[in-house]
C-alpha positions as protocol buffer text, in pm:
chain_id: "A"
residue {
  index: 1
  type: UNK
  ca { x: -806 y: 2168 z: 1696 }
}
residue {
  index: 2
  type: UNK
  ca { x: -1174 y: 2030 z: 1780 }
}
residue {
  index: 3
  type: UNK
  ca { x: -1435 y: 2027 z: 1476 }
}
residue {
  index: 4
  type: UNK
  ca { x: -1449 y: 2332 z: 1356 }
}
residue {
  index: 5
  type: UNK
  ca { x: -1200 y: 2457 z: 1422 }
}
residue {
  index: 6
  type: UNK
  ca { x: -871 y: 2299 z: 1235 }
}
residue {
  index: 7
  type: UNK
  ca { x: -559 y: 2208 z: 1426 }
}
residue {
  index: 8
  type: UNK
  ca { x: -245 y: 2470 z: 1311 }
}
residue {
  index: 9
  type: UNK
  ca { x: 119 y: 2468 z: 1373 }
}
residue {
  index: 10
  type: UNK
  ca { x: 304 y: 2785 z: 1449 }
}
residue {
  index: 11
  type: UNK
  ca { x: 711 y: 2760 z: 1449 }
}
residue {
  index: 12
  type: UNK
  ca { x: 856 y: 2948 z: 1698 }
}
residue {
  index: 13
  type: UNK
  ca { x: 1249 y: 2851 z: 1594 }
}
residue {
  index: 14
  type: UNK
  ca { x: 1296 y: 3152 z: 1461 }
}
residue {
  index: 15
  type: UNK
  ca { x: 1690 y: 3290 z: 1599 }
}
residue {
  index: 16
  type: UNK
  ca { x: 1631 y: 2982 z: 1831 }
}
residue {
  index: 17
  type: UNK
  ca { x: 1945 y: 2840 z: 1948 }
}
residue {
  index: 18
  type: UNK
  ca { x: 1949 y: 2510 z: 1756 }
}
residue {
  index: 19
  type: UNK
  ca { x: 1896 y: 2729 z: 1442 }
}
residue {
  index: 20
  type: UNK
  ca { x: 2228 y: 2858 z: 1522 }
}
residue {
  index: 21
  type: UNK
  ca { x: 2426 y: 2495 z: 1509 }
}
residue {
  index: 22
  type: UNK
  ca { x: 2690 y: 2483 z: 1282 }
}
residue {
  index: 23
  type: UNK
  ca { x: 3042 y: 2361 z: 1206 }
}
residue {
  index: 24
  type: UNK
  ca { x: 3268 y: 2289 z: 1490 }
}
residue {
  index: 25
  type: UNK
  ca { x: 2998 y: 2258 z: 1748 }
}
residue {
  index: 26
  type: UNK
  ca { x: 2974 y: 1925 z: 1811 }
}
residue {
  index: 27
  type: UNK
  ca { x: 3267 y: 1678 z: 1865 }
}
residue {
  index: 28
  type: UNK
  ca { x: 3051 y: 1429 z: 1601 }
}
residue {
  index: 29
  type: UNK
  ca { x: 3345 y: 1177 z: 1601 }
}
residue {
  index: 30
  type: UNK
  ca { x: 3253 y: 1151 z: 1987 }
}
residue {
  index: 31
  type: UNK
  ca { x: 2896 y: 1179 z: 1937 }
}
residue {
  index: 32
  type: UNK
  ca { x: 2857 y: 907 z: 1635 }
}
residue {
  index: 33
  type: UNK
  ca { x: 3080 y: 665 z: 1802 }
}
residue {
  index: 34
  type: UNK
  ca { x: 2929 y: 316 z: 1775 }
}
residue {
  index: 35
  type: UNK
  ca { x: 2615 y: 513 z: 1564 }
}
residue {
  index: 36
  type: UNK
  ca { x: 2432 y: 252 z: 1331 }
}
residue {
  index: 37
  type: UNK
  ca { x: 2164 y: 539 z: 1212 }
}
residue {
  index: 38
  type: UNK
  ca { x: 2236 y: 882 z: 1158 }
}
residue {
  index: 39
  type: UNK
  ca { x: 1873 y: 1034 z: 1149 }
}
residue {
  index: 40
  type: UNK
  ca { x: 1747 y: 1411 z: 1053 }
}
residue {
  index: 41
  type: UNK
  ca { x: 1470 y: 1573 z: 924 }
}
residue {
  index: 42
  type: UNK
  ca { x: 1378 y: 1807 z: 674 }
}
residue {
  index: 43
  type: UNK
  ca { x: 1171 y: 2068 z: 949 }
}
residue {
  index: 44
  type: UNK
  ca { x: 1585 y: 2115 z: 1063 }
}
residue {
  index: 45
  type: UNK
  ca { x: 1700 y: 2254 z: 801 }
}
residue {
  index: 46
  type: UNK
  ca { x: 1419 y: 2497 z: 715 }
}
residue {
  index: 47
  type: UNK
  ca { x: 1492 y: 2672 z: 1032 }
}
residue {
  index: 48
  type: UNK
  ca { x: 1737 y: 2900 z: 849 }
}
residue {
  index: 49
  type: UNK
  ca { x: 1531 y: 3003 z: 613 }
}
residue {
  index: 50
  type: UNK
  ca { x: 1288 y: 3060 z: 890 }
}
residue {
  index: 51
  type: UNK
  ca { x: 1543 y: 3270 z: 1002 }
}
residue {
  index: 52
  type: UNK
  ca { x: 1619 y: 3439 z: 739 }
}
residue {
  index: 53
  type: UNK
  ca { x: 1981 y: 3394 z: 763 }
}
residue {
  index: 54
  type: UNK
  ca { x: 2238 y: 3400 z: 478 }
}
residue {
  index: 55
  type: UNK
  ca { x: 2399 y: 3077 z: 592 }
}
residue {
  index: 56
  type: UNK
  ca { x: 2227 y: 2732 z: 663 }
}
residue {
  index: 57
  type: UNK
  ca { x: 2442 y: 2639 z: 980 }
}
residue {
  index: 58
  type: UNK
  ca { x: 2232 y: 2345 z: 1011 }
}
residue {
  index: 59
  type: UNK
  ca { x: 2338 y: 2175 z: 692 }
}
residue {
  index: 60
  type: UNK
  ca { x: 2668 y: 2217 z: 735 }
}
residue {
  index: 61
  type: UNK
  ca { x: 2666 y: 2023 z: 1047 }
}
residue {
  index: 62
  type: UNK
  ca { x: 2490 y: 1786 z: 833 }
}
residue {
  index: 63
  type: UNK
  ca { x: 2811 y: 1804 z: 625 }
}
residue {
  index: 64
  type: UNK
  ca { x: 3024 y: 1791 z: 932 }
}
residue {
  index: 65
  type: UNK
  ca { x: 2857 y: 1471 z: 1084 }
}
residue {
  index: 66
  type: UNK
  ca { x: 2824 y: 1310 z: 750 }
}
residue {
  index: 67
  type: UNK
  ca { x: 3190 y: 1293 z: 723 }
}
residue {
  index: 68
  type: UNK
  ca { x: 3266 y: 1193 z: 1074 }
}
residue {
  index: 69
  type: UNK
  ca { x: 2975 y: 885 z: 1110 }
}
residue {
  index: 70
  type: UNK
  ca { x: 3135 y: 554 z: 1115 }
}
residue {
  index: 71
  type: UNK
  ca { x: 3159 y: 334 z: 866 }
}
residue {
  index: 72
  type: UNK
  ca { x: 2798 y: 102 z: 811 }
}
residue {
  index: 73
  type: UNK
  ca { x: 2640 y: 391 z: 962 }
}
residue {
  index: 74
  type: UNK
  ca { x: 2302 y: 416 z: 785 }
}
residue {
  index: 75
  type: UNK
  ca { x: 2158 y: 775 z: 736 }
}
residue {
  index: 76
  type: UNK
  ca { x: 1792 y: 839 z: 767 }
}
residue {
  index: 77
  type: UNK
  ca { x: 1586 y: 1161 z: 696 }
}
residue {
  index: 78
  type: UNK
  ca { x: 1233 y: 1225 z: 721 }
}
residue {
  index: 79
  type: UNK
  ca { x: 1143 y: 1441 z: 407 }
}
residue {
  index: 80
  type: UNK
  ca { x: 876 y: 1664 z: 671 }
}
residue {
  index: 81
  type: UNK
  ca { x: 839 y: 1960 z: 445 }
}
residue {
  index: 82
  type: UNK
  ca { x: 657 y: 2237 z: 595 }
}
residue {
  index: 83
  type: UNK
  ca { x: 554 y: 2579 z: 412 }
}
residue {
  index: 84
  type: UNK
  ca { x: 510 y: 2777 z: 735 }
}
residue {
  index: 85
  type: UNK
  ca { x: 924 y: 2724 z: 699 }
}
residue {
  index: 86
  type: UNK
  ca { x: 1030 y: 2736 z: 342 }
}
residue {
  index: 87
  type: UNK
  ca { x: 901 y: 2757 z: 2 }
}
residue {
  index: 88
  type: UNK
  ca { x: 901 y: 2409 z: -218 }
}
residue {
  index: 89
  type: UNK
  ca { x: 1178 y: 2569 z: -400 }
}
residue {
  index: 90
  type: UNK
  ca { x: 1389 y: 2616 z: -121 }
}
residue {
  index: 91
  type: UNK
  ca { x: 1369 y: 2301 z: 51 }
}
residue {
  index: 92
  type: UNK
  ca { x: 1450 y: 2114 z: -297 }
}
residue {
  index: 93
  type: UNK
  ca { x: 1710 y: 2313 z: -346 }
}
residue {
  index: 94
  type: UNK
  ca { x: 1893 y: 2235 z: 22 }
}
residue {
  index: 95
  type: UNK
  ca { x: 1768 y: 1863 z: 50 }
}
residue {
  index: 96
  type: UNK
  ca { x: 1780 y: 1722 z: -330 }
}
residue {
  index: 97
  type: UNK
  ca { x: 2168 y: 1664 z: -309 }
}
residue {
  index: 98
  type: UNK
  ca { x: 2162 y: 1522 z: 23 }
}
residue {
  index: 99
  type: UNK
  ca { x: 1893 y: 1272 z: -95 }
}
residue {
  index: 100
  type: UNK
  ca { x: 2038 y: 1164 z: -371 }
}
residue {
  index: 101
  type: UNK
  ca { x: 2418 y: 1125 z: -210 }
}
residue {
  index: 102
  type: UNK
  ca { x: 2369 y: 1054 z: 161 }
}
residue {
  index: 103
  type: UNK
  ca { x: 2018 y: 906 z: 272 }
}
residue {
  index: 104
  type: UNK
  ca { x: 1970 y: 531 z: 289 }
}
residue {
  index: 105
  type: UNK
  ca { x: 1627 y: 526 z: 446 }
}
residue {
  index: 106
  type: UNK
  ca { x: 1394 y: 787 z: 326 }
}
residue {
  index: 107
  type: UNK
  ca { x: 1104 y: 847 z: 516 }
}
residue {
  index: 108
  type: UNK
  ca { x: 779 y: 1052 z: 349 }
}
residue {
  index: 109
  type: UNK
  ca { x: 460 y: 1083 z: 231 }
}
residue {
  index: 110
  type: UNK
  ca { x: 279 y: 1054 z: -140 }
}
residue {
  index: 111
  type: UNK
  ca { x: 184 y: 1421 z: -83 }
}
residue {
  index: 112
  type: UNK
  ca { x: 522 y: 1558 z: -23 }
}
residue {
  index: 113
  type: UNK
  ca { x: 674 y: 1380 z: -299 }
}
residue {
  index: 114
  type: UNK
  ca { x: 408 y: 1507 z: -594 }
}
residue {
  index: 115
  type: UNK
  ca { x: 440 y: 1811 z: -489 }
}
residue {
  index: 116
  type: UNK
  ca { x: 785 y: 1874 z: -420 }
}
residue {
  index: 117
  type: UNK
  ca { x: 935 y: 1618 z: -734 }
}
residue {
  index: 118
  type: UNK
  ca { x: 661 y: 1563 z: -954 }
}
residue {
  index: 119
  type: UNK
  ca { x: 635 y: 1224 z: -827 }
}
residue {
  index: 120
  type: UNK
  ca { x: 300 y: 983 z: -908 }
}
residue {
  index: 121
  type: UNK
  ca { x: 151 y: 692 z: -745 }
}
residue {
  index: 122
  type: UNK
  ca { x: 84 y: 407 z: -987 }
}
residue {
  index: 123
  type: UNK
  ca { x: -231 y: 492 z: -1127 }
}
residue {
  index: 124
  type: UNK
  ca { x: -261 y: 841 z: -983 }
}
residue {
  index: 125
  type: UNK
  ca { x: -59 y: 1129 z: -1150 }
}
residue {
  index: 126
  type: UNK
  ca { x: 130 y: 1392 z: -1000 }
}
residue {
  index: 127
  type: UNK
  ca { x: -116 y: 1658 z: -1070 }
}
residue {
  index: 128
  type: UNK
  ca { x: -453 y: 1417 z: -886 }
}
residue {
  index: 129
  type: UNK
  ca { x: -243 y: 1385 z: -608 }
}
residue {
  index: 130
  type: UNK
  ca { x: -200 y: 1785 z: -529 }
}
residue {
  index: 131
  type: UNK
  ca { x: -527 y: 1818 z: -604 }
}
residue {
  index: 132
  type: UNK
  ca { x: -658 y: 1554 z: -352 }
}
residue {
  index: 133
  type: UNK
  ca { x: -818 y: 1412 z: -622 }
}
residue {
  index: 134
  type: UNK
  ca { x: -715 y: 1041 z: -603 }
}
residue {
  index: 135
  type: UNK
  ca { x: -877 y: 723 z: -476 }
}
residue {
  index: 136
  type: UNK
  ca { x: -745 y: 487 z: -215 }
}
residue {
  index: 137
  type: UNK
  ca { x: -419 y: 289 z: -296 }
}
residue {
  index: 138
  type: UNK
  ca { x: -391 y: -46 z: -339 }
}
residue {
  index: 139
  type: UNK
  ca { x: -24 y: -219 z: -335 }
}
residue {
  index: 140
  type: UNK
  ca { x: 92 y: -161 z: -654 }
}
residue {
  index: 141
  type: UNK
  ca { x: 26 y: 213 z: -645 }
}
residue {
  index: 142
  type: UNK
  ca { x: 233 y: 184 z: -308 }
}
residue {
  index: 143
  type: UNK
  ca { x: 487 y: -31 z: -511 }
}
residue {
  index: 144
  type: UNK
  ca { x: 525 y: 203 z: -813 }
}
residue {
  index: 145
  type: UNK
  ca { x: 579 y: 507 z: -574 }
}
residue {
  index: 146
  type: UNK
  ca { x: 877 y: 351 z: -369 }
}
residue {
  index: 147
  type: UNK
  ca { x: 1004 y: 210 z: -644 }
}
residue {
  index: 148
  type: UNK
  ca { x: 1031 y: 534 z: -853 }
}
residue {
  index: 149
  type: UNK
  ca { x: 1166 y: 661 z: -548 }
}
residue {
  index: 150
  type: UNK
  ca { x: 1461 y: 439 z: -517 }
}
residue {
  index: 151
  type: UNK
  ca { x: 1498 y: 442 z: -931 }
}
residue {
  index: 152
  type: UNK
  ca { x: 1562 y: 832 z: -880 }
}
residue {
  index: 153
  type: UNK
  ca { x: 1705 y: 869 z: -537 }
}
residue {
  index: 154
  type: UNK
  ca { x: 1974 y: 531 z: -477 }
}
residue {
  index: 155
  type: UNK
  ca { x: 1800 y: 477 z: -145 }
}
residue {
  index: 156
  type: UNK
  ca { x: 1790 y: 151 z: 28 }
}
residue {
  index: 157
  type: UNK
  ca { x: 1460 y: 222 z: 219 }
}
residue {
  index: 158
  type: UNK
  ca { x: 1148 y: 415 z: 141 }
}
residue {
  index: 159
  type: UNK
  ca { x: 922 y: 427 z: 404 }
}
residue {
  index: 160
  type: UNK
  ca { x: 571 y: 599 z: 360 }
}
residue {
  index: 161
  type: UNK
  ca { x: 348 y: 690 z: 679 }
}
residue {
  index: 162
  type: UNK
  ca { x: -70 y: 797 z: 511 }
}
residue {
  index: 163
  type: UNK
  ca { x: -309 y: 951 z: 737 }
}
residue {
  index: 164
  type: UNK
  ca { x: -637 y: 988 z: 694 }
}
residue {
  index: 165
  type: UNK
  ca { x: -851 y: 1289 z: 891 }
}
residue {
  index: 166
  type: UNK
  ca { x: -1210 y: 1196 z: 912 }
}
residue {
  index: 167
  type: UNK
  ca { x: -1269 y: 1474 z: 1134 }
}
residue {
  index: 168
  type: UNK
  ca { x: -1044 y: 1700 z: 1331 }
}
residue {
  index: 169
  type: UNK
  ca { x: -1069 y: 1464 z: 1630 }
}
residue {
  index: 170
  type: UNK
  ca { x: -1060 y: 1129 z: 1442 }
}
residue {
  index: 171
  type: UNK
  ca { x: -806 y: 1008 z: 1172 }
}
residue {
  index: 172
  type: UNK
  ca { x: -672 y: 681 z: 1072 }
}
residue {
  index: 173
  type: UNK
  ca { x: -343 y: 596 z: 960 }
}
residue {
  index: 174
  type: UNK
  ca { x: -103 y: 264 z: 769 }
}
residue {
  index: 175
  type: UNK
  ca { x: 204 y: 294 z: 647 }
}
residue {
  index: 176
  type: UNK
  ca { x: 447 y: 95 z: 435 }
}
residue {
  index: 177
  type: UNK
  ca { x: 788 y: 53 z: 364 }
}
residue {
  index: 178
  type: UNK
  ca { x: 957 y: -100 z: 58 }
}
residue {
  index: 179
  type: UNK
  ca { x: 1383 y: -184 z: 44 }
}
residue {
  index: 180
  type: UNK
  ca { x: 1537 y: -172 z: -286 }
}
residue {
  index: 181
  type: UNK
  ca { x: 1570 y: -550 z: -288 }
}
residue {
  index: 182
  type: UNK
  ca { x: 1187 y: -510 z: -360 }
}
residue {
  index: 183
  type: UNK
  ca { x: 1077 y: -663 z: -39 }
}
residue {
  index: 184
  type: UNK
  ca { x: 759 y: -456 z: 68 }
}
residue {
  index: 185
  type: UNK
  ca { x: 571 y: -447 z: 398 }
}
residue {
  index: 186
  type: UNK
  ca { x: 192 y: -280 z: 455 }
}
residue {
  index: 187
  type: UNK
  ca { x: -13 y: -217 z: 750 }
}
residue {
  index: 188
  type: UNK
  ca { x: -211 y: -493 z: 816 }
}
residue {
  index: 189
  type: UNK
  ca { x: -507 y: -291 z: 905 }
}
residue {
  index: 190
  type: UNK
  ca { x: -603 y: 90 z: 883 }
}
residue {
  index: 191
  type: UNK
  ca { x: -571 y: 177 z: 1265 }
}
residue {
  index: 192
  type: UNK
  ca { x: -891 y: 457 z: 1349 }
}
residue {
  index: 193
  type: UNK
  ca { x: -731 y: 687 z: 1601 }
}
residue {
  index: 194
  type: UNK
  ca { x: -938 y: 922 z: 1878 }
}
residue {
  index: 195
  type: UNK
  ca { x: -683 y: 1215 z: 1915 }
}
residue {
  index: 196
  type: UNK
  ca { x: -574 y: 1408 z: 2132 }
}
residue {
  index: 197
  type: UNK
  ca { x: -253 y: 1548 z: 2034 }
}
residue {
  index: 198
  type: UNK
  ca { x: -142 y: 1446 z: 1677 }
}
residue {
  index: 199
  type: UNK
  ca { x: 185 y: 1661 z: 1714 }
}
residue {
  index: 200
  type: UNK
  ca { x: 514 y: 1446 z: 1727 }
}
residue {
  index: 201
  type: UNK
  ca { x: 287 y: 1085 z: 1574 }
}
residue {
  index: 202
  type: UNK
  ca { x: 496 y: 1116 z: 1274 }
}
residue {
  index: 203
  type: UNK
  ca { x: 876 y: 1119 z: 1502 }
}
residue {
  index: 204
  type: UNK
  ca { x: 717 y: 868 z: 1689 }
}
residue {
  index: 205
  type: UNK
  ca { x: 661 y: 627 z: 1329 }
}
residue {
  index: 206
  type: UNK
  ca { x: 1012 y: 701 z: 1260 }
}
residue {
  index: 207
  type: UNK
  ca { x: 1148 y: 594 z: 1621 }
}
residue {
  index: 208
  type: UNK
  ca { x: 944 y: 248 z: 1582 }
}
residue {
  index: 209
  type: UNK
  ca { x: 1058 y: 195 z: 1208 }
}
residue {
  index: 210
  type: UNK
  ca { x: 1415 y: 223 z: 1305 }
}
residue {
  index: 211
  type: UNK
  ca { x: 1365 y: -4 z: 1605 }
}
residue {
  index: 212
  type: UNK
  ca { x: 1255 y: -266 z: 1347 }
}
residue {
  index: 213
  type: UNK
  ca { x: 1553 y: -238 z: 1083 }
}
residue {
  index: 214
  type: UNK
  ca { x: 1799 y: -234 z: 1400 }
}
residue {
  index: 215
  type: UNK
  ca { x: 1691 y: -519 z: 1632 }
}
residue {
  index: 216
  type: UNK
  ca { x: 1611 y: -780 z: 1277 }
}
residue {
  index: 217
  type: UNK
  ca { x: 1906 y: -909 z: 1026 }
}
residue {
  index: 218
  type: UNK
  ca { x: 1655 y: -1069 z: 773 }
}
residue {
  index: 219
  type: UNK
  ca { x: 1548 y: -785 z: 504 }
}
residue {
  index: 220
  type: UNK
  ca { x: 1172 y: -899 z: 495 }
}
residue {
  index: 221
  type: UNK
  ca { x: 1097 y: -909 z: 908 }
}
residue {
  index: 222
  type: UNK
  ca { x: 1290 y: -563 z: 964 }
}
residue {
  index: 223
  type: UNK
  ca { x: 1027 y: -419 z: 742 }
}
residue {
  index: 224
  type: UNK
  ca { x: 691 y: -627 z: 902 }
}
residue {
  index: 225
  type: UNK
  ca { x: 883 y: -529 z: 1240 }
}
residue {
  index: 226
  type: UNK
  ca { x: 932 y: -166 z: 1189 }
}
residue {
  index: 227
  type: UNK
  ca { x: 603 y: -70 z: 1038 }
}
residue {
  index: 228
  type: UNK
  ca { x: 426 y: -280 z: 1311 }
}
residue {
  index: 229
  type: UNK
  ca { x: 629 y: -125 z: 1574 }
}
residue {
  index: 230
  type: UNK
  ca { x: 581 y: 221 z: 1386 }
}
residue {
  index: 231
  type: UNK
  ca { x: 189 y: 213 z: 1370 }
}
residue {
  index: 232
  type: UNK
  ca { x: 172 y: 107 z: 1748 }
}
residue {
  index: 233
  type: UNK
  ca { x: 359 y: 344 z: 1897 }
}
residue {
  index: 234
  type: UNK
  ca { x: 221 y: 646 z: 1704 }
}
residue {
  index: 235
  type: UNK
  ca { x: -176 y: 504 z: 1732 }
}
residue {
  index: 236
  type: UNK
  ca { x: -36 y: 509 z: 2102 }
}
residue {
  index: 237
  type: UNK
  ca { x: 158 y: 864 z: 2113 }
}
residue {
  index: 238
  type: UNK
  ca { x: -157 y: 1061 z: 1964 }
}
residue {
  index: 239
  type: UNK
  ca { x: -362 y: 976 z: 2227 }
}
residue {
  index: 240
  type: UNK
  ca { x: -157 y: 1160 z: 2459 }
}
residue {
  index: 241
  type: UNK
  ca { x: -54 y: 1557 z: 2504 }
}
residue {
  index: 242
  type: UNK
  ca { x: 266 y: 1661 z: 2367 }
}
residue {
  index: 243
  type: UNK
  ca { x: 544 y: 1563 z: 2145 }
}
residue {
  index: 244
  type: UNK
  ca { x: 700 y: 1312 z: 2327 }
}
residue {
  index: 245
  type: UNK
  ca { x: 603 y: 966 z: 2317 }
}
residue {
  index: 246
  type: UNK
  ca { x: 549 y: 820 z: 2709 }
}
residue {
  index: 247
  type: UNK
  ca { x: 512 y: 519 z: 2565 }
}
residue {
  index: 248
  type: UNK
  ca { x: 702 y: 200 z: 2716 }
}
residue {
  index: 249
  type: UNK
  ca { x: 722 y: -106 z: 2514 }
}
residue {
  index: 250
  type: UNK
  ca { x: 496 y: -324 z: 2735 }
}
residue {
  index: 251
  type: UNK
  ca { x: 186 y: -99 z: 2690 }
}
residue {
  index: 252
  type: UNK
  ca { x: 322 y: -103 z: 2252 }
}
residue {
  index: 253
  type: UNK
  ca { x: 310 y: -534 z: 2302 }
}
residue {
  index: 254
  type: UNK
  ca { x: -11 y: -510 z: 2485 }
}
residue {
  index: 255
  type: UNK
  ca { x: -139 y: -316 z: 2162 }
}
residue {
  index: 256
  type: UNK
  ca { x: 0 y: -561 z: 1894 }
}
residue {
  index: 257
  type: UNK
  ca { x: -122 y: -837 z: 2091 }
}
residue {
  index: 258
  type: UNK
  ca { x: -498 y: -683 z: 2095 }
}
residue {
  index: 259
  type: UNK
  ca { x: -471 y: -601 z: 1731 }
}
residue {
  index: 260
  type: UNK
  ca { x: -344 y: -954 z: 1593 }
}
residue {
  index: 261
  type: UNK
  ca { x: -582 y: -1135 z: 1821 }
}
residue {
  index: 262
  type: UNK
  ca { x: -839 y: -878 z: 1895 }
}
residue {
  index: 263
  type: UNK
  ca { x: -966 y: -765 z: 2247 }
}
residue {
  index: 264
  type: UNK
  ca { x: -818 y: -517 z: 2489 }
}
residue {
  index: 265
  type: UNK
  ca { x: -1087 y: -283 z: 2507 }
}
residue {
  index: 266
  type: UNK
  ca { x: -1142 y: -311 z: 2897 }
}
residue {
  index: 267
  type: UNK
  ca { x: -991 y: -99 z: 3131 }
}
residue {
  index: 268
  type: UNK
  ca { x: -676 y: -182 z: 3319 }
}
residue {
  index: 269
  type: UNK
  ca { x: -690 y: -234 z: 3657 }
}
């Protein structure tokens, strides 16, 4: 979108092949061999629904891979509800148990979580939230979230990605992330953002988060590394057309560089 007219999203999954993938179509012992992260995302399973099918072929290969991932293999979902796909009823109903008994890092937003469980931020209820009607949030509301989070859900990892849209062409965006140890990691900075496609920044977050928690050992750095990473590479993806990130990780260095020492504003030559 360019002001005024907003961006939208229109799903075109519907009857769409990978809406289709069930049990017994994927050799996941072969596929998960050597996996350390088993990653999904709430937009898959709405697809049946979406569909209007009878079955959710999706989640049972969910089920499927679940039961074939190696041992140590952590499981990661981005929460990414969507109402164009499902109603909040419906996606609590197919994701709460998986949640609760499968996920280890749980990625999401303050928005998603009020809405969908009820869920507050420190000083800001459940109910202020929906409503947009809540200030910005300093640490401890960021604290009190993740921590409710992992009180309710057993995860090992909340991660939580906040935009801000100043306009339809400019936003800005932190994140955090917070283990269950307590250890707790925030954008340094609110990063401003010019966009030009904002589809896919979100994927992106998630792809630089888990590059953090894979490549570190200590508890505290995986977290600084992954939200670093995270906010670089989807400052970097939204400036381009597209889901996919074209993003290689000497243009993502030159960007952490420039924001920890500043510069980087002229043109490459």
């Amino acid at each position: 979108g360019r002001t005024p007219r907003p961006t939208t999203g229109w799903y075109q999954r519907m009857y769409s092949a990978a809406s289709r993938l069930g049990r017994g179509m994927v050799d996941w012992p072969s596929a998960l061999a050597d996996c350390r992260l088993l990653h999904t995302s709430g937009i898959t399973f709405g697809l049946a629904t979406h569909s209007g099918y009878e079955r959710n072929y999706l989640l049972e290969a969910l089920y499927e891979a679940l039961e074939a991932r190696p041992e140590g293999c952590l499981v990661g979902l981005d929460y990414n509800y969507r109402s164009t796909l499902w109603s909040k009823e419906q996606c609590t109903a197919a994701l709460t148990s998986i949640l609760r008994d499968h996920v280890d890092v749980l990625i999401t937003t303050i928005e998603d979580m009020a809405a969908l469980y009820g869920m507050g931020a420190g000083r800001f209820s459940a109910e202020e939230i929906v409503r947009g009607d809540f200030g910005p949030l300093d640490d401890e509301d960021l604290q009190a979230f993740m921590r409710d989070i992992h009180e309710r859900f057993d995860t090992q990892i909340v991660a939580v990605t906040i935009r801000y849209p100043d306009t339809f062409e400019e936003h800005r965006w932190e994140s955090a992330a917070m283990d269950a140890a307590g250890n707790y990691f925030r954008s340094p900075a609110v990063r401003r953002i010019v966009l030009l496609d904002r589809l896919g920044g979100g994927d992106t977050w998630n792809a630089g988060l888990y590059y953090g928690l894979l490549t570190e050992d200590d508890p505290a750095r995986r977290l600084e590394k992954g939200v670093l990473v995270g906010d670089a590479a989807t400052c970097l993806k939204q400036t381009l057309m597209f889901d996919l990130p074209i993003v290689g990780r000497q243009e993502l260095q030159a960007l952490l560089t420039a924001w920890a020492q500043g510069g980087g504003k002229r043109t490459a030559r």
